[in-house]
């Protein structure tokens, strides 16, 4: 898969999550044997470089996990900043005042396509 491998003879030096400090927080896969530990560390850059080599079903699995993590943000596990809340409140208030003031999706799409063709 890529990444770097480390051979550690003392398993007590690795925490229960198998973390090894690096500039990019790594993803760690560990293989434990009675005599030693082989740890493969993949940084974010290693993971991103490996993505193009994944099969379509593997990419779909990765995308599903990313979607799951992103959904947590929108389900209230992460809060919006006060500025974001104010901007959303202002947009909602403007819409409630004049719900017909904007353009329809079809009109916007037609304008965008016309610009792309010119």
Short mmCIF file of C-alpha atoms in Angstrom, two decimals:
data_model
loop_
_atom_site.label_atom_id
_atom_site.label_comp_id
_atom_site.label_asym_id
_atom_site.label_seq_id
_atom_site.Cartn_x
_atom_site.Cartn_y
_atom_site.Cartn_z
CA UNK A 1 0.00 0.00 0.00
CA UNK A 2 2.86 2.39 0.46
CA UNK A 3 3.80 4.19 3.61
CA UNK A 4 6.69 3.41 5.89
CA UNK A 5 7.27 0.24 7.88
CA UNK A 6 8.83 0.14 11.33
CA UNK A 7 10.04 -2.98 13.12
CA UNK A 8 9.67 -2.62 16.85
CA UNK A 9 10.93 -5.35 19.14
CA UNK A 10 9.28 -4.05 22.32
CA UNK A 11 5.49 -3.96 21.93
CA UNK A 12 5.09 -1.96 25.13
CA UNK A 13 6.39 1.13 23.30
CA UNK A 14 3.24 1.29 21.17
CA UNK A 15 -0.01 2.52 22.68
CA UNK A 16 -3.25 0.61 22.30
CA UNK A 17 -4.07 2.63 19.16
CA UNK A 18 -0.61 2.02 17.69
CA UNK A 19 0.15 5.71 17.14
CA UNK A 20 3.54 7.00 16.09
CA UNK A 21 4.05 10.75 15.99
CA UNK A 22 4.62 12.31 12.57
CA UNK A 23 3.99 15.67 10.98
CA UNK A 24 0.88 14.27 9.24
CA UNK A 25 -1.13 12.19 11.71
CA UNK A 26 -0.58 8.70 10.31
CA UNK A 27 -2.90 5.79 9.79
CA UNK A 28 -1.30 2.79 11.42
CA UNK A 29 -1.71 -0.90 10.62
CA UNK A 30 0.11 -3.17 13.05
CA UNK A 31 1.06 -6.83 12.82
CA UNK A 32 1.84 -8.34 16.22
CA UNK A 33 3.90 -11.48 16.66
CA UNK A 34 5.29 -12.81 19.94
CA UNK A 35 8.78 -11.53 19.07
CA UNK A 36 8.20 -8.23 17.31
CA UNK A 37 5.75 -5.72 15.87
CA UNK A 38 5.71 -4.52 12.26
CA UNK A 39 3.94 -1.19 11.95
CA UNK A 40 3.01 0.34 8.59
CA UNK A 41 2.43 4.07 8.79
CA UNK A 42 0.54 5.94 6.08
CA UNK A 43 0.43 9.71 6.20
CA UNK A 44 -2.39 11.69 4.66
CA UNK A 45 -0.18 12.27 1.62
CA UNK A 46 0.40 8.49 1.29
CA UNK A 47 -3.35 7.84 1.46
CA UNK A 48 -4.14 10.51 -1.14
CA UNK A 49 -1.45 9.15 -3.45
CA UNK A 50 -2.90 5.63 -3.13
CA UNK A 51 -6.53 6.60 -3.90
CA UNK A 52 -6.16 6.58 -7.72
CA UNK A 53 -4.98 2.95 -7.55
CA UNK A 54 -8.14 1.73 -5.82
CA UNK A 55 -10.76 -0.32 -7.64
CA UNK A 56 -14.16 1.32 -8.21
CA UNK A 57 -15.78 -0.68 -5.38
CA UNK A 58 -12.98 0.34 -3.03
CA UNK A 59 -13.38 4.00 -4.02
CA UNK A 60 -17.12 3.69 -3.36
CA UNK A 61 -16.35 2.33 0.10
CA UNK A 62 -13.97 5.21 0.81
CA UNK A 63 -16.55 7.73 -0.48
CA UNK A 64 -19.26 6.16 1.71
CA UNK A 65 -17.04 6.58 4.77
CA UNK A 66 -16.22 10.18 3.86
CA UNK A 67 -19.94 10.87 3.38
CA UNK A 68 -20.69 9.32 6.77
CA UNK A 69 -18.07 11.52 8.44
CA UNK A 70 -19.33 14.63 6.63
CA UNK A 71 -22.92 13.83 7.64
CA UNK A 72 -21.91 13.94 11.30
CA UNK A 73 -21.01 17.60 10.82
CA UNK A 74 -24.47 18.38 9.45
CA UNK A 75 -26.24 16.38 12.16
CA UNK A 76 -25.13 18.69 14.92
CA UNK A 77 -21.94 16.95 16.01
CA UNK A 78 -20.10 20.05 14.89
CA UNK A 79 -21.33 23.59 15.40
CA UNK A 80 -21.49 26.42 12.90
CA UNK A 81 -19.59 29.58 13.69
CA UNK A 82 -21.61 32.60 14.85
CA UNK A 83 -20.86 34.28 11.50
CA UNK A 84 -22.23 31.26 9.59
CA UNK A 85 -25.39 31.27 11.75
CA UNK A 86 -25.90 34.99 11.09
CA UNK A 87 -25.43 34.52 7.33
CA UNK A 88 -27.93 31.64 7.27
CA UNK A 89 -30.44 33.57 9.37
CA UNK A 90 -30.14 36.58 7.04
CA UNK A 91 -30.63 34.40 3.95
CA UNK A 92 -33.69 32.73 5.46
CA UNK A 93 -35.18 36.09 6.48
CA UNK A 94 -34.59 37.49 2.97
CA UNK A 95 -36.25 34.44 1.41
CA UNK A 96 -39.24 34.65 3.77
CA UNK A 97 -39.67 38.35 2.87
CA UNK A 98 -39.51 37.76 -0.91
CA UNK A 99 -39.75 34.07 -1.80
CA UNK A 100 -40.14 34.83 -5.55
CA UNK A 101 -37.23 37.30 -5.75
CA UNK A 102 -34.65 34.87 -7.10
CA UNK A 103 -34.29 33.00 -10.35
CA UNK A 104 -35.53 29.47 -10.92
CA UNK A 105 -33.01 26.66 -11.22
CA UNK A 106 -33.82 26.28 -14.90
CA UNK A 107 -33.09 29.97 -15.56
CA UNK A 108 -29.81 29.84 -13.63
CA UNK A 109 -28.75 26.65 -15.40
CA UNK A 110 -29.56 28.17 -18.81
CA UNK A 111 -27.45 31.28 -18.00
CA UNK A 112 -24.51 29.16 -16.83
CA UNK A 113 -24.65 26.92 -19.90
CA UNK A 114 -24.89 29.95 -22.19
CA UNK A 115 -21.76 31.45 -20.59
CA UNK A 116 -19.88 28.17 -20.92
CA UNK A 117 -20.76 27.94 -24.62
CA UNK A 118 -19.71 31.49 -25.45
#
